[in-house]
Short mmCIF file of C-alpha atoms and ligand atoms in Angstrom, two decimals:
data_model
loop_
_atom_site.label_atom_id
_atom_site.label_comp_id
_atom_site.label_asym_id
_atom_site.label_seq_id
_atom_site.Cartn_x
_atom_site.Cartn_y
_atom_site.Cartn_z
CA MET A 1395 31.74 -18.78 -6.19
CA LYS A 1396 27.97 -18.82 -5.73
CA LYS A 1397 26.22 -16.07 -7.63
CA LEU A 1398 24.44 -13.90 -5.07
CA GLN A 1399 20.92 -12.80 -5.88
CA ALA A 1400 18.04 -11.05 -4.13
CA PRO A 1401 15.78 -13.65 -2.44
CA ARG A 1402 12.88 -15.01 -4.48
CA GLY A 1403 9.90 -12.67 -4.53
CA THR A 1404 11.86 -9.62 -3.39
CA LEU A 1405 12.62 -6.49 -5.30
CA ASP A 1406 15.60 -4.20 -5.70
CA VAL A 1407 14.27 -0.70 -6.18
CA LEU A 1408 16.56 0.94 -8.73
CA PRO A 1409 16.52 4.52 -9.98
CA PRO A 1410 14.25 6.10 -11.14
CA ASN A 1411 11.73 3.92 -9.26
CA GLY A 1412 13.09 4.90 -5.87
CA ARG A 1413 12.00 8.48 -6.51
CA ARG A 1414 8.55 7.42 -7.66
CA ARG A 1415 8.01 5.47 -4.45
CA LEU A 1416 8.93 8.53 -2.42
CA GLU A 1417 6.48 10.55 -4.50
CA ILE A 1418 3.68 8.09 -3.68
CA VAL A 1419 4.51 8.35 0.02
CA ALA A 1420 4.50 12.17 -0.28
CA ILE A 1421 1.08 12.05 -1.96
CA ALA A 1422 -0.25 9.78 0.80
CA ASP A 1423 1.17 12.12 3.46
CA ASP A 1424 -0.43 15.15 1.82
CA VAL A 1425 -3.85 13.54 1.33
CA LEU A 1426 -3.98 11.84 4.74
CA SER A 1427 -2.52 14.59 6.90
CA ARG A 1428 -5.10 17.09 5.64
CA ALA A 1429 -7.76 14.69 6.96
CA GLY A 1430 -6.08 14.46 10.37
CA TYR A 1431 -4.19 11.17 9.98
CA GLN A 1432 -0.83 11.27 11.74
CA PRO A 1433 2.25 9.18 10.97
CA LEU A 1434 2.82 6.16 13.21
CA GLU A 1435 5.34 3.35 12.98
CA THR A 1436 5.27 -0.12 14.46
CA PRO A 1437 8.02 -2.77 14.32
CA VAL A 1438 8.57 -4.86 11.22
CA PHE A 1439 8.27 -7.99 13.38
CA GLU A 1440 5.83 -8.79 16.17
CA ASP A 1441 4.98 -11.58 18.55
CA THR A 1442 3.46 -14.22 16.23
CA GLU A 1443 0.30 -14.18 18.30
CA VAL A 1444 -0.49 -10.60 17.21
CA PHE A 1445 -1.16 -11.94 13.71
CA ALA A 1446 -2.48 -15.38 14.70
CA ARG A 1447 -5.18 -13.68 16.82
CA GLY A 1448 -5.46 -10.51 14.76
CA VAL A 1449 -5.49 -11.68 11.15
CA GLY A 1450 -7.11 -15.02 12.09
CA GLU A 1451 -5.99 -18.64 12.40
CA SER A 1452 -8.09 -19.81 9.46
CA THR A 1453 -6.68 -17.36 6.90
CA ASP A 1454 -4.18 -18.29 4.18
CA ILE A 1455 -1.94 -15.55 5.54
CA VAL A 1456 -1.60 -17.17 8.96
CA GLN A 1457 -1.74 -20.78 7.79
CA LYS A 1458 0.70 -20.58 4.89
CA GLU A 1459 2.24 -17.20 4.27
CA MET A 1460 3.97 -15.94 7.40
CA PHE A 1461 7.72 -15.61 7.78
CA THR A 1462 7.95 -16.91 11.34
CA PHE A 1463 11.18 -17.46 13.28
CA GLU A 1464 12.38 -17.91 16.83
CA ASP A 1465 14.59 -15.39 18.56
CA LYS A 1466 17.47 -16.52 20.77
CA ALA A 1467 15.17 -16.73 23.79
CA GLY A 1468 12.84 -19.08 21.92
CA ARG A 1469 10.06 -16.50 21.39
CA SER A 1470 8.08 -16.92 18.20
CA LEU A 1471 8.27 -13.77 16.08
CA THR A 1472 6.77 -13.04 12.66
CA LEU A 1473 7.64 -10.51 9.97
CA ARG A 1474 4.47 -8.45 9.66
CA PRO A 1475 2.20 -9.61 6.81
CA GLU A 1476 -0.02 -6.53 7.24
CA ALA A 1477 -0.24 -3.40 9.39
CA THR A 1478 -3.60 -3.36 11.15
CA ALA A 1479 -2.99 -5.99 13.83
CA GLY A 1480 0.30 -4.37 14.90
CA ILE A 1481 -1.23 -0.89 14.98
CA CYS A 1482 -4.08 -2.17 17.16
CA ARG A 1483 -1.55 -3.87 19.44
CA ALA A 1484 0.19 -0.48 19.78
CA TYR A 1485 -3.13 1.30 20.41
CA ILE A 1486 -3.80 -1.05 23.35
CA GLU A 1487 -0.23 -1.08 24.65
CA HIS A 1488 0.01 2.73 24.78
CA GLY A 1489 -3.44 3.31 26.23
CA MET A 1490 -4.46 5.31 23.18
CA HIS A 1491 -8.13 4.94 24.16
CA LYS A 1492 -7.38 7.84 26.56
CA LEU A 1493 -6.67 10.17 23.65
CA PRO A 1494 -9.50 12.04 21.91
CA GLN A 1495 -11.20 9.51 19.62
CA PRO A 1496 -11.01 8.53 16.85
CA VAL A 1497 -7.25 8.08 16.76
CA LYS A 1498 -6.31 8.56 13.10
CA VAL A 1499 -2.94 7.22 12.01
CA TRP A 1500 -1.16 6.24 8.83
CA SER A 1501 1.97 4.32 8.03
CA HIS A 1502 4.04 2.96 5.17
CA GLY A 1503 6.76 0.38 4.90
CA PRO A 1504 7.65 -3.20 4.03
CA PHE A 1505 5.38 -6.21 4.58
CA PHE A 1506 6.09 -9.90 4.10
CA ARG A 1507 3.97 -12.78 2.80
CA HIS A 1508 5.33 -16.11 1.65
CA GLU A 1509 3.21 -16.27 -1.50
CA ALA A 1510 4.04 -17.70 -4.93
CA PRO A 1511 5.67 -14.71 -6.68
CA GLN A 1512 4.09 -13.45 -9.90
CA ALA A 1513 3.50 -10.11 -11.62
CA GLY A 1514 2.39 -7.69 -8.89
CA ARG A 1515 2.80 -10.25 -6.10
CA PHE A 1516 5.93 -10.26 -4.00
CA ARG A 1517 7.18 -11.78 -0.77
CA GLN A 1518 8.34 -8.38 0.39
CA PHE A 1519 6.11 -5.53 -0.72
CA THR A 1520 5.29 -2.01 0.46
CA GLN A 1521 2.00 -0.69 1.70
CA VAL A 1522 0.51 2.66 2.56
CA ASP A 1523 -1.88 2.00 5.43
CA ALA A 1524 -4.37 4.25 7.25
CA GLU A 1525 -6.52 3.48 10.29
CA ALA A 1526 -9.20 5.37 12.26
CA ILE A 1527 -9.65 3.74 15.65
CA GLY A 1528 -12.17 4.47 18.39
CA SER A 1529 -15.38 5.39 16.57
CA ASP A 1530 -17.88 3.48 14.45
CA ASP A 1531 -19.12 6.60 12.68
CA PRO A 1532 -19.94 5.69 9.05
CA SER A 1533 -18.33 8.93 7.87
CA LEU A 1534 -14.97 7.35 8.73
CA ASP A 1535 -15.62 4.41 6.43
CA ALA A 1536 -16.63 6.75 3.61
CA GLU A 1537 -13.78 9.17 4.34
CA LEU A 1538 -11.13 6.44 4.13
CA ILE A 1539 -12.54 5.13 0.85
CA LEU A 1540 -12.52 8.64 -0.64
CA LEU A 1541 -9.00 9.37 0.62
CA LEU A 1542 -7.73 6.12 -0.89
CA ASP A 1543 -9.40 6.98 -4.18
CA GLU A 1544 -7.70 10.41 -4.10
CA ILE A 1545 -4.29 8.80 -3.49
CA PHE A 1546 -4.82 6.53 -6.52
CA GLU A 1547 -5.96 9.47 -8.63
CA ARG A 1548 -2.93 11.57 -7.76
CA ALA A 1549 -0.57 8.61 -8.15
CA GLY A 1550 -1.83 8.23 -11.73
CA THR A 1551 -3.05 4.63 -11.40
CA GLY A 1552 -5.77 5.27 -14.02
CA PRO A 1553 -9.32 3.90 -14.04
CA ARG A 1554 -10.30 1.65 -11.19
CA ARG A 1555 -13.29 -0.30 -9.96
CA LEU A 1556 -14.50 -0.05 -6.37
CA ARG A 1557 -16.26 -3.07 -4.91
CA LEU A 1558 -18.13 -2.56 -1.66
CA SER A 1559 -19.98 -4.78 0.77
CA SER A 1560 -20.84 -5.24 4.42
CA LEU A 1561 -20.17 -8.30 6.54
CA GLY A 1562 -22.30 -7.35 9.57
CA THR A 1563 -21.21 -8.51 13.02
CA PRO A 1564 -19.32 -11.71 13.85
CA ARG A 1565 -22.63 -13.11 15.21
CA THR A 1566 -24.57 -12.42 12.00
CA ARG A 1567 -21.68 -13.81 10.04
CA ALA A 1568 -21.52 -17.01 12.10
CA ASP A 1569 -25.26 -17.59 11.64
CA TYR A 1570 -24.96 -16.90 7.96
CA ILE A 1571 -21.98 -19.23 7.53
CA GLU A 1572 -24.05 -21.97 9.14
CA GLU A 1573 -26.91 -21.27 6.74
CA LEU A 1574 -24.53 -21.20 3.75
CA ASN A 1575 -22.90 -24.40 4.90
CA GLY A 1576 -26.29 -26.12 5.12
CA TYR A 1577 -27.13 -24.91 1.62
CA LEU A 1578 -23.80 -26.13 0.22
CA ARG A 1579 -24.03 -29.49 1.99
CA ALA A 1580 -27.42 -30.06 0.38
CA ARG A 1581 -25.83 -29.63 -3.06
CA GLU A 1582 -22.40 -31.04 -2.22
CA GLY A 1583 -22.28 -33.32 -5.26
CA GLU A 1584 -22.23 -30.35 -7.64
CA LEU A 1585 -19.27 -28.61 -5.96
CA SER A 1586 -15.60 -28.80 -6.90
CA GLU A 1587 -13.35 -31.04 -4.86
CA GLU A 1588 -11.45 -28.03 -3.53
CA VAL A 1589 -14.53 -26.19 -2.29
CA ARG A 1590 -15.91 -29.38 -0.72
CA SER A 1591 -12.68 -30.03 1.16
CA ARG A 1592 -12.75 -26.53 2.67
CA LEU A 1593 -16.46 -26.28 3.46
CA ASP A 1594 -15.93 -26.38 7.21
CA GLN A 1595 -13.07 -23.90 7.16
CA ASN A 1596 -14.30 -21.24 4.80
CA PRO A 1597 -17.45 -21.84 2.75
CA LEU A 1598 -17.33 -18.20 1.55
CA ARG A 1599 -14.50 -19.24 -0.73
CA ALA A 1600 -17.09 -21.03 -2.85
CA PHE A 1601 -18.16 -17.62 -4.22
CA ASP A 1602 -14.70 -17.21 -5.77
CA ALA A 1603 -14.54 -20.63 -7.45
CA ASP A 1604 -13.81 -20.93 -11.20
CA HIS A 1605 -15.48 -24.35 -11.33
CA ALA A 1606 -18.70 -24.23 -13.43
CA GLY A 1607 -20.72 -26.57 -11.21
CA THR A 1608 -19.82 -24.58 -8.10
CA GLN A 1609 -20.65 -21.32 -9.84
CA SER A 1610 -24.13 -22.48 -10.75
CA VAL A 1611 -24.74 -23.58 -7.14
CA MET A 1612 -23.55 -20.16 -5.94
CA LYS A 1613 -26.02 -18.29 -8.17
CA ASP A 1614 -28.86 -19.28 -5.82
CA ALA A 1615 -26.85 -19.23 -2.59
CA PRO A 1616 -28.06 -17.04 0.29
CA LEU A 1617 -26.18 -13.74 0.62
CA LEU A 1618 -24.80 -12.25 3.83
CA LEU A 1619 -25.91 -8.76 2.74
CA ASP A 1620 -29.53 -9.95 2.90
CA ARG A 1621 -29.04 -11.20 6.47
CA LEU A 1622 -27.59 -8.06 8.09
CA ALA A 1623 -29.07 -6.98 11.44
CA PRO A 1624 -30.98 -3.65 11.20
CA ASP A 1625 -28.13 -1.64 12.85
CA ASP A 1626 -25.58 -2.99 10.42
CA ALA A 1627 -27.85 -2.49 7.43
CA ASP A 1628 -28.39 1.14 8.52
CA HIS A 1629 -24.65 1.66 8.97
CA PHE A 1630 -24.02 0.34 5.47
CA ALA A 1631 -26.78 2.53 4.02
CA GLU A 1632 -25.15 5.59 5.61
CA VAL A 1633 -21.73 4.71 4.19
CA ARG A 1634 -23.29 4.31 0.74
CA GLY A 1635 -25.23 7.55 1.12
CA LEU A 1636 -22.03 9.48 1.87
CA LEU A 1637 -20.20 7.94 -1.10
CA ASP A 1638 -23.20 8.78 -3.31
CA ALA A 1639 -23.22 12.34 -2.04
CA ALA A 1640 -19.49 12.60 -2.81
CA GLY A 1641 -20.13 11.27 -6.31
CA LEU A 1642 -17.87 8.23 -6.03
CA GLU A 1643 -18.98 5.27 -8.09
CA TYR A 1644 -18.93 1.78 -6.63
CA GLU A 1645 -20.44 -1.65 -7.15
CA ILE A 1646 -22.13 -3.54 -4.36
CA ASP A 1647 -20.54 -6.97 -4.41
CA PRO A 1648 -22.14 -9.26 -1.82
CA THR A 1649 -19.52 -11.92 -2.52
CA LEU A 1650 -16.52 -9.69 -1.78
CA VAL A 1651 -14.16 -11.87 0.23
CA ARG A 1652 -11.13 -10.30 1.90
CA GLY A 1653 -8.20 -12.44 2.99
CA LEU A 1654 -8.30 -11.32 6.63
CA ASP A 1655 -10.67 -12.49 9.37
CA TYR A 1656 -11.04 -9.33 11.41
CA TYR A 1657 -13.57 -7.51 9.26
CA THR A 1658 -17.03 -6.51 10.47
CA ARG A 1659 -19.51 -4.31 8.61
CA THR A 1660 -17.93 -2.35 5.70
CA VAL A 1661 -15.42 -4.04 3.39
CA PHE A 1662 -14.07 -2.62 0.13
CA GLU A 1663 -11.50 -3.22 -2.56
CA PHE A 1664 -10.21 -1.15 -5.49
CA GLU A 1665 -9.14 -3.01 -8.64
CA SER A 1666 -7.36 -1.89 -11.76
CA GLU A 1667 -7.71 -3.46 -15.19
CA ARG A 1668 -4.12 -2.43 -15.86
CA LEU A 1669 -2.96 -5.08 -13.40
CA GLY A 1670 -3.12 -8.74 -14.38
CA ALA A 1671 -4.34 -11.52 -12.14
CA GLN A 1672 -3.31 -9.58 -9.03
CA ALA A 1673 -5.78 -6.80 -9.74
CA ALA A 1674 -6.23 -5.38 -6.24
CA LEU A 1675 -4.70 -1.92 -5.83
CA GLY A 1676 -5.85 -1.67 -2.26
CA GLY A 1677 -8.64 -2.41 0.12
CA GLY A 1678 -9.79 -2.48 3.68
CA GLY A 1679 -12.77 -2.26 5.94
CA ARG A 1680 -14.10 -2.02 9.45
CA TYR A 1681 -12.86 -4.24 12.31
CA ASP A 1682 -15.03 -3.50 15.33
CA ALA A 1683 -14.06 -6.66 17.24
CA LEU A 1684 -10.30 -6.73 16.60
CA ILE A 1685 -9.04 -4.64 19.52
CA GLU A 1686 -11.02 -6.75 21.98
CA GLU A 1687 -9.69 -9.88 20.28
CA LEU A 1688 -6.15 -8.59 20.95
CA GLY A 1689 -6.90 -7.95 24.64
CA GLY A 1690 -8.17 -4.34 24.67
CA GLN A 1691 -11.53 -2.82 25.55
CA PRO A 1692 -14.20 -3.20 22.87
CA THR A 1693 -13.15 -0.50 20.37
CA PRO A 1694 -14.29 -0.07 16.77
CA GLY A 1695 -11.89 0.72 13.94
CA VAL A 1696 -11.71 1.04 10.17
CA GLY A 1697 -8.83 1.32 7.72
CA PHE A 1698 -7.25 0.58 4.37
CA ALA A 1699 -3.97 -0.54 2.84
CA ALA A 1700 -2.70 -0.13 -0.71
CA GLY A 1701 0.31 -1.71 -2.38
CA ILE A 1702 2.90 0.79 -3.61
CA GLU A 1703 4.35 -1.67 -6.17
CA ARG A 1704 0.87 -2.23 -7.60
CA MET A 1705 0.17 1.51 -7.77
CA LEU A 1706 3.39 1.98 -9.73
CA LEU A 1707 2.61 -0.94 -12.04
CA ALA A 1708 -0.80 0.54 -12.80
CA ALA A 1709 0.62 4.04 -13.25
CA GLY A 1710 3.17 2.83 -15.83
CA GLU A 1711 6.67 4.02 -16.67
CA ALA A 1712 8.07 7.10 -15.03
CA ASP A 1713 9.85 9.96 -16.74
CA ALA A 1714 13.43 8.74 -16.78
CA HIS A 1715 14.81 11.87 -15.18
CA ARG A 1716 14.06 15.41 -14.16
CA GLY A 1717 17.33 16.94 -15.30
CA ILE A 1718 19.67 19.04 -13.20
CA ASP A 1719 20.34 22.77 -13.04
CA VAL A 1720 24.11 22.93 -13.33
CA PHE A 1721 26.91 20.58 -14.33
CA VAL A 1722 30.40 21.73 -13.36
CA ALA A 1723 33.08 20.47 -15.75
CA GLY A 1724 36.70 20.45 -14.62
CA ALA A 1725 37.68 18.87 -11.32
CA GLY A 1726 39.53 20.43 -8.37
CA HIS A 1727 38.70 22.54 -5.34
CA ASP A 1728 36.91 25.25 -7.30
CA ALA A 1729 34.50 22.73 -8.85
CA PHE A 1730 33.93 21.08 -5.48
CA LEU A 1731 33.23 24.40 -3.72
CA LEU A 1732 31.05 25.69 -6.57
CA VAL A 1733 28.66 22.71 -6.54
CA GLY A 1734 28.43 23.11 -2.76
CA GLN A 1735 27.47 26.78 -3.14
CA LEU A 1736 24.93 26.00 -5.87
CA ARG A 1737 23.34 23.23 -3.77
CA GLY A 1738 23.24 25.62 -0.83
CA LYS A 1739 21.14 27.95 -2.99
CA GLY A 1740 18.68 25.12 -3.67
CA MET A 1741 19.96 24.15 -7.12
CA ARG A 1742 20.49 20.63 -8.41
CA ALA A 1743 24.21 20.69 -9.16
CA GLN A 1744 26.70 17.96 -10.04
CA MET A 1745 30.39 17.90 -10.92
CA GLU A 1746 32.74 15.59 -12.74
CA GLN A 1747 33.63 12.65 -10.48
CA ALA A 1748 34.85 9.95 -12.83
CA GLY A 1749 37.90 11.51 -14.56
CA ARG A 1750 36.30 12.08 -17.99
CA SER A 1751 37.92 14.17 -20.72
CA LEU A 1752 36.39 17.59 -21.33
CA LYS A 1753 34.48 16.15 -24.29
CA GLY A 1754 33.24 13.28 -22.11
CA GLN A 1755 32.17 15.75 -19.45
CA LEU A 1756 30.08 17.79 -21.88
CA LYS A 1757 28.40 14.56 -22.98
CA GLN A 1758 27.74 13.70 -19.36
CA ALA A 1759 26.18 17.15 -18.79
CA ASP A 1760 23.89 16.42 -21.73
CA ARG A 1761 22.93 12.99 -20.40
CA LEU A 1762 22.06 14.52 -17.03
CA GLY A 1763 19.84 17.05 -18.74
CA ALA A 1764 21.83 19.99 -17.34
CA ARG A 1765 20.35 23.46 -17.94
CA TRP A 1766 23.82 25.07 -17.60
CA THR A 1767 27.36 23.75 -17.81
CA VAL A 1768 30.16 25.62 -16.06
CA ILE A 1769 33.59 24.85 -17.51
CA LEU A 1770 36.49 25.51 -15.17
CA GLY A 1771 39.78 25.53 -17.05
CA ASP A 1772 42.28 28.34 -17.55
CA GLY A 1773 39.30 30.68 -17.27
CA ILE A 1774 35.62 30.17 -16.43
CA GLU A 1775 33.03 29.61 -19.16
CA VAL A 1776 29.26 29.25 -18.68
CA LYS A 1777 27.35 27.36 -21.36
CA ASP A 1778 23.60 27.72 -21.79
CA MET A 1779 22.64 24.17 -22.79
CA GLU A 1780 19.33 25.28 -24.32
CA SER A 1781 20.68 27.92 -26.74
CA GLY A 1782 24.24 26.58 -26.99
CA ASP A 1783 25.62 30.07 -26.16
CA GLN A 1784 28.86 30.09 -24.20
CA ARG A 1785 30.08 33.14 -22.24
CA PRO A 1786 33.09 33.82 -19.99
CA ALA A 1787 32.67 34.68 -16.32
CA ALA A 1788 35.14 36.72 -14.28
CA SER A 1789 34.58 34.89 -10.99
CA LEU A 1790 32.66 32.07 -9.32
CA ASP A 1791 30.36 34.73 -7.80
CA GLU A 1792 29.50 35.93 -11.27
CA VAL A 1793 28.73 32.31 -12.26
CA LEU A 1794 26.10 32.16 -9.52
CA GLY A 1795 24.31 35.17 -11.02
CA MET A 1796 24.57 33.87 -14.57
CA VAL A 1797 22.88 30.54 -13.75
CA GLY A 1798 20.19 32.24 -11.63
CA ALA A 1799 21.33 30.92 -8.26
P1 HAM B 137 -4.79 -6.60 1.89
O1 HAM B 137 -5.94 -6.56 0.94
O2 HAM B 137 -4.32 -7.91 2.33
O3 HAM B 137 -5.25 -5.72 3.13
O4 HAM B 137 -3.57 -5.81 1.27
C1 HAM B 137 -3.72 -4.48 0.80
C2 HAM B 137 -2.96 -4.28 -0.49
O5 HAM B 137 -1.59 -4.64 -0.34
C3 HAM B 137 -3.42 -5.15 -1.64
O6 HAM B 137 -4.58 -4.61 -2.26
C4 HAM B 137 -2.22 -5.09 -2.56
O7 HAM B 137 -2.20 -3.86 -3.29
C5 HAM B 137 -1.07 -5.08 -1.58
N1 HAM B 137 -0.53 -6.45 -1.43
C6 HAM B 137 -0.98 -7.44 -0.62
N2 HAM B 137 -0.21 -8.55 -0.76
C7 HAM B 137 0.73 -8.25 -1.69
C8 HAM B 137 1.83 -8.97 -2.27
N3 HAM B 137 2.12 -10.23 -1.92
N4 HAM B 137 2.59 -8.34 -3.19
C9 HAM B 137 2.32 -7.05 -3.56
N5 HAM B 137 1.32 -6.32 -3.05
C10 HAM B 137 0.53 -6.91 -2.12
C11 HAM B 137 -4.51 -5.52 4.26
O8 HAM B 137 -3.33 -5.73 4.33
C12 HAM B 137 -5.28 -4.89 5.39
N6 HAM B 137 -4.36 -4.70 6.53
C13 HAM B 137 -5.92 -3.59 4.96
C14 HAM B 137 -6.65 -2.92 6.08
C15 HAM B 137 -6.20 -1.88 6.83
N7 HAM B 137 -7.85 -3.24 6.53
C16 HAM B 137 -8.16 -2.45 7.56
N8 HAM B 137 -7.16 -1.63 7.74
#
């Protein structure tokens, strides 16, 4: 028979990692809800056009990485590769522009990209995502960056580098791309084959090239940051001013390229040295033209997403287990009812459920890190697992008192 395995690039989350993922989600909920971000969920699949228009036709995500399929009615659907486009689709569909602005929402769940799997890169992965839609106030950009930094801090991801830039408006960007293209064409002979072949699609990629010739051409290349319109430059200065005031360190990186087309103005990315080649913990930016692109009224927005698997990789191994309060040795109705009572009082309680001998059960209590073991036999004995003391109890009620329930 064929050996069944999880599909390539997917992950089974086994204990104790399942708990750690819940902890990250709880941290995100705590940090984000205090800042007014409310939970929102969108479907795991959408009309393919949401991403084609939202993320952008020219991106790797749309061109190569989407899990796209047809439903029985022949509609093209796609497993979501990211959250922002779907959330903006929902904002438009539910007339959320009528709510007090900005609409602040956050979400977490699985995302899908058909990438070559490697350490920290999966075909199904999990993101925490936050968006503030309906205002272009620079305090939102700065707020989201600070909230993301706080999530990383509390998740224990360790030191990280924040890269920050601004892309201006689509118009500025188009003019700049034309200028950059002209510059690159003039020195085409010095560029790598790969960069040359993609000049018309995405000349910005040249900034990322490993090729020495290309790198030396890029040293003198014009930078988008130097071409920002005054409004956009002011907006960026305000974002930076707020981050400075909050004492968060960052590097201005005018070559910061994000893999999604919808960005305008602020873009940012956090990286960790603890991760290998896939160093990005999370990132995001402003997308002031996206909602209009998806068919809504012109509406600004800004947001971030962070990979839960990457946060856990950077944070390192978890404590294997927390231990339990009470292990009840000896099967039967009394054991069953006692663990129920203990759980009802908020205690972590387990009983024997695999037919072990008494000796095996005491070993199991040890493995589980039980604080107390209750032995139900001819009588009732309560063992303090820290001191090793063992004392008889007259009734199950007395047991509850002895273990502090
Ligand atoms: P992104 O940079 O494509 O942004 O993804 C955000 C984070 O998701 C990455 O930094 C990484 O931690 C994680 N991630 C992405 N792809 C993978 C993968 N194949 N395997 C494991 N982790 C991965 C976005 O998705 C934007 N929607 C962020 C945003 C929200 N911008 C505005 N609002």
